[in-house]
CSV table of C-alpha atoms in Angstrom, one decimal:
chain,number,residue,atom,x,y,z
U,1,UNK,CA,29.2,69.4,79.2
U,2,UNK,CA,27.3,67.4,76.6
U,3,UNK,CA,25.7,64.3,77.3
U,4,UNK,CA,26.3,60.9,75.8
U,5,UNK,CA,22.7,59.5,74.4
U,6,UNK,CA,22.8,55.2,75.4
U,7,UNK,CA,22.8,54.7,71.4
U,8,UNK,CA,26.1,56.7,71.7
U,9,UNK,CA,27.5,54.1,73.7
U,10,UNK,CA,26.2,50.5,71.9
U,11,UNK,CA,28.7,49.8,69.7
U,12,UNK,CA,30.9,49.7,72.6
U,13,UNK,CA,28.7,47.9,74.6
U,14,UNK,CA,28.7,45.5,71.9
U,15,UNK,CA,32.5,44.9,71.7
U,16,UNK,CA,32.5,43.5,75.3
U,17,UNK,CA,31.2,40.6,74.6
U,18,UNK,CA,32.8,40.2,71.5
U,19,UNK,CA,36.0,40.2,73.2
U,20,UNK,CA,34.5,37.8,76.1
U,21,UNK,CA,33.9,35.5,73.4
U,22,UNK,CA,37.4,35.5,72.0
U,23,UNK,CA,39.2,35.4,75.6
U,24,UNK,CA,37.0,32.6,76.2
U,25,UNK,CA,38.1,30.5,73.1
U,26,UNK,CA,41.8,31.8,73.7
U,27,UNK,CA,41.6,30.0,77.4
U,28,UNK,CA,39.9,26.6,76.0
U,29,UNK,CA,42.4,26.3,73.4
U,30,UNK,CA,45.3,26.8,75.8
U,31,UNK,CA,43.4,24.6,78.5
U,32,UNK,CA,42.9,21.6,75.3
U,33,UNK,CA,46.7,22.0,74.4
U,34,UNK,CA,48.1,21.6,78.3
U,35,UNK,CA,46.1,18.5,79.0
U,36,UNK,CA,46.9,16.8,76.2
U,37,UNK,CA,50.7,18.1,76.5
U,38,UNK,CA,49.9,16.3,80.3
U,39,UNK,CA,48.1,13.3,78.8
U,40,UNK,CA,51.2,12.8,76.1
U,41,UNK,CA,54.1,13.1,78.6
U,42,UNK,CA,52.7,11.4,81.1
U,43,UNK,CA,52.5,8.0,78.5
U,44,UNK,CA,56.3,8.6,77.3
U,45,UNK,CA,58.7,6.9,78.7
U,46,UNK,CA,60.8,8.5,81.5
U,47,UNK,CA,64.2,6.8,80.5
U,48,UNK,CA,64.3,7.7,76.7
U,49,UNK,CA,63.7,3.8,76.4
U,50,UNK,CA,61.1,2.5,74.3
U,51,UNK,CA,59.2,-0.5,75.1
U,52,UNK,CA,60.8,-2.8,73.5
U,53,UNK,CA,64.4,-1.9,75.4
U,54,UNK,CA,66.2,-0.3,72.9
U,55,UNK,CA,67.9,3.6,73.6
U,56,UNK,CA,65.2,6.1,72.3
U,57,UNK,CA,66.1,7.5,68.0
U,58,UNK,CA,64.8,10.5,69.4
U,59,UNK,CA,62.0,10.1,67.1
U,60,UNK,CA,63.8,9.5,64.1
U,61,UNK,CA,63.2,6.5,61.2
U,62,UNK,CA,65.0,3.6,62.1
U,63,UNK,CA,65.2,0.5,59.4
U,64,UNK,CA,62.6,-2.2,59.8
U,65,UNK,CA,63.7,-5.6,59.7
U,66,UNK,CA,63.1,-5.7,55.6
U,67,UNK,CA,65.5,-3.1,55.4
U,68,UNK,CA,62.6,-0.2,54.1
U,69,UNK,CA,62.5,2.9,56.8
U,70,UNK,CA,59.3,2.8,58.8
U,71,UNK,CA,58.6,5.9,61.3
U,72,UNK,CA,58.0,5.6,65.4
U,73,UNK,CA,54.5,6.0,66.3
U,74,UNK,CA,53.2,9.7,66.9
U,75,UNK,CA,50.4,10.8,67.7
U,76,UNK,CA,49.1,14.0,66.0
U,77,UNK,CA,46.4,17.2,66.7
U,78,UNK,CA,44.9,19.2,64.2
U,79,UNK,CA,43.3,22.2,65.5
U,80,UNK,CA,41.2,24.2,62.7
U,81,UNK,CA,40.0,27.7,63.5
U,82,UNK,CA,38.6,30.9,61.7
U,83,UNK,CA,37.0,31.2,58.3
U,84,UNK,CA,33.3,32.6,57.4
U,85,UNK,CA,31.4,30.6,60.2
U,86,UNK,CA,34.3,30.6,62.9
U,87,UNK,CA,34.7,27.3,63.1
U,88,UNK,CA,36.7,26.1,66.3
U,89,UNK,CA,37.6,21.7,65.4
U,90,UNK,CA,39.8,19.9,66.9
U,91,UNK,CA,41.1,16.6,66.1
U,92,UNK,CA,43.0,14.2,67.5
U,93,UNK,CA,44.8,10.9,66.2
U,94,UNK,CA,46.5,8.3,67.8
U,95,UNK,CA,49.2,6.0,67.0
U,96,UNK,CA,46.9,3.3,66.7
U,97,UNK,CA,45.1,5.6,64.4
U,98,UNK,CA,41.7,6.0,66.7
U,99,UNK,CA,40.8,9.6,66.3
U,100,UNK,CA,38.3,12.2,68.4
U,101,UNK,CA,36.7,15.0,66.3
U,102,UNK,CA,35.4,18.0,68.8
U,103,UNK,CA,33.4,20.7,67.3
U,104,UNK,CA,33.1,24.0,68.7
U,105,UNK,CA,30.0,23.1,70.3
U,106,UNK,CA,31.6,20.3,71.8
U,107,UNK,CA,30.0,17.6,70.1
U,108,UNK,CA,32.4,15.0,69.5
U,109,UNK,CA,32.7,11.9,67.1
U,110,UNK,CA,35.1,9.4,66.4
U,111,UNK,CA,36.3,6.9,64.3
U,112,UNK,CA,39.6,5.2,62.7
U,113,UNK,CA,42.0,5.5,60.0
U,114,UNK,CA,42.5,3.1,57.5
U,115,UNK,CA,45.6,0.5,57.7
U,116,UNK,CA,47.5,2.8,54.4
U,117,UNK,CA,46.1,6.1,56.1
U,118,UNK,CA,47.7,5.2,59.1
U,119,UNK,CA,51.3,4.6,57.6
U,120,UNK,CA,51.0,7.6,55.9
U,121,UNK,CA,50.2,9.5,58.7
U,122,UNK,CA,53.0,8.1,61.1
U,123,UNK,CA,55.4,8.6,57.6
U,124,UNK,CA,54.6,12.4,57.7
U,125,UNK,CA,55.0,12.6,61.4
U,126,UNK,CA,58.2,11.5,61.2
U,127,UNK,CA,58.6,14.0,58.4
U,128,UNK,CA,62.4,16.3,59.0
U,129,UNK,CA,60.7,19.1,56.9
U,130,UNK,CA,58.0,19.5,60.4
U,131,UNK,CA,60.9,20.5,62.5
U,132,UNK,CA,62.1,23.3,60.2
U,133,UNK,CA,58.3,24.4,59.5
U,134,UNK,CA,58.2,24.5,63.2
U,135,UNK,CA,61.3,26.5,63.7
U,136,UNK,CA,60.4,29.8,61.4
U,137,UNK,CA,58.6,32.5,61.9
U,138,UNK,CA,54.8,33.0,61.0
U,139,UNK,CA,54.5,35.7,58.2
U,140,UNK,CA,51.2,37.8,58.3
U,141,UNK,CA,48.8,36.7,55.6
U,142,UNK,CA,47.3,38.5,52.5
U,143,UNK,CA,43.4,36.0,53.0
U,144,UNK,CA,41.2,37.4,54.9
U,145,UNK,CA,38.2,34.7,56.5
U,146,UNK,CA,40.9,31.7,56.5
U,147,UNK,CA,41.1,28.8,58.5
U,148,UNK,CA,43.9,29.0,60.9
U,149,UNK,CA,45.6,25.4,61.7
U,150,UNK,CA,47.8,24.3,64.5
U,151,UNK,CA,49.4,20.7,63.8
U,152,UNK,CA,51.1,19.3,66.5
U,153,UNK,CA,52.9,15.8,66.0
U,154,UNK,CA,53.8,14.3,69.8
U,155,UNK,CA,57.1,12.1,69.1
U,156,UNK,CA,57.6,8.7,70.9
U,157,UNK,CA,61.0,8.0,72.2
U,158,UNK,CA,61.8,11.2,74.2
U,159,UNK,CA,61.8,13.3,71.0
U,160,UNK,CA,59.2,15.5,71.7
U,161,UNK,CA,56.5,18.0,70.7
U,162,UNK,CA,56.5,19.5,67.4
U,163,UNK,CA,53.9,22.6,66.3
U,164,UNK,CA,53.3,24.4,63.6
U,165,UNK,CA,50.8,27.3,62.7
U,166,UNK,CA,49.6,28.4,59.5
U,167,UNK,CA,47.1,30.2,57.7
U,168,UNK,CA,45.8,28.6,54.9
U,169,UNK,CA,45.7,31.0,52.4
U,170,UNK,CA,46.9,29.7,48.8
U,171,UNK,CA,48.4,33.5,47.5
U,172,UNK,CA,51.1,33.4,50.8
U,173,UNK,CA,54.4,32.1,50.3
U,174,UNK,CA,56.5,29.7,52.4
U,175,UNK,CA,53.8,27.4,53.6
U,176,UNK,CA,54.3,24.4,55.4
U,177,UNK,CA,54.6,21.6,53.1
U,178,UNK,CA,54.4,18.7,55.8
U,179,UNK,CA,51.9,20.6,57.7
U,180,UNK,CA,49.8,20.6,55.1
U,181,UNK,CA,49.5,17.3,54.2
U,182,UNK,CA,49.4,16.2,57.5
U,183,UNK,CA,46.2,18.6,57.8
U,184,UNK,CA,44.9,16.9,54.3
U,185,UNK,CA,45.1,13.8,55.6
U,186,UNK,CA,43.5,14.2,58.8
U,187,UNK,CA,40.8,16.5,57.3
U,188,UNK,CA,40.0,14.0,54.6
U,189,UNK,CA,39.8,10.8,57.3
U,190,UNK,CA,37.9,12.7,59.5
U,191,UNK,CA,35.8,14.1,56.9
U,192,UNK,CA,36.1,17.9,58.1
């Protein structure tokens, strides 16, 4: 029976911890996503009522009294992950348009959007082309050291949680337009 020298054997050694690491960063996003899933329900309102008493548009644009469209208030996520470094950021916006940067590390900063980057950021939340991007399947992607983004938009009103995940690699096809730009937006705001 041959023998197995302990250089034999690193390389496997090695991919324990590896896979420790990504486990570990699997559970922190899933623990991230369910507390703010908690934090979001828990502040809409039960009755599909908003607060100022009329039924819910189930997140829809409704007219504003000058006639133009104007979107409920949303508040968004942007969680960036991958590339060279391995970069693990998530952002948060919102309504009011506060936002919370966390890095991987965990150091945090935060700051606000702008009066215009806040309408366009509620306009794009209330985007129709986010529920279809949310609704199809995730094609496997030709880039290789890509970030990886997961926009969620949490709808006033009773209407909901909307996600969508992408891979930003230009050469794929079919990618989310309005996920896109919401990612733009907040990447640009938040200077990430």
């Amino acid at each position: 029976m041959a023998e197995t020298s302990p250089a034999g054997n690193r390389s496997a050694i090695r991919a324990v911890p590896a896979r420790m690491t990504f486990l570990r960063t699997i559970v922190r996003h899933a623990a991230a996503v369910g507390a703010l899933a908690l934090l979001i329900a828990a502040c809409a309102p039960a009755d599909g009522v908003d607060p100022a008493g009329s039924p819910s548009s189930g997140g829809r644009v409704s007219p504003s009294p000058g006639g133009s469209v104007s979107p409920r208030p949303a508040s968004v996520s942007v969680y960036r992950t991958g590339g060279f470094a391995g970069v693990n950021d998530q952002i948060t916006v919102d309504p009011a348009g506060a936002w919370t940067l966390t890095d991987r590390a965990g150091n945090t900063k935060s700051g606000k959007l702008t009066t215009s980057e806040r309408a366009e950021l509620q306009t794009l939340a209330a985007d129709p082309r986010l529920d279809t991007e949310a609704a199809r399947p995730t094609a496997p992607t030709t880039c290789a050291d890509a970030f990886q983004y997961t926009v969620s938009v949490y709808r006033t009103g009773g209407a909901g949680k909307v996600t969508v995940m992408y891979t930003d690699c230009p050469s794929d096809e079919n990618l989310p337009e309005a996920a896109r730009a919401i990612t733009a937006l907040v990447g640009n705001a938040t200077r990430i």
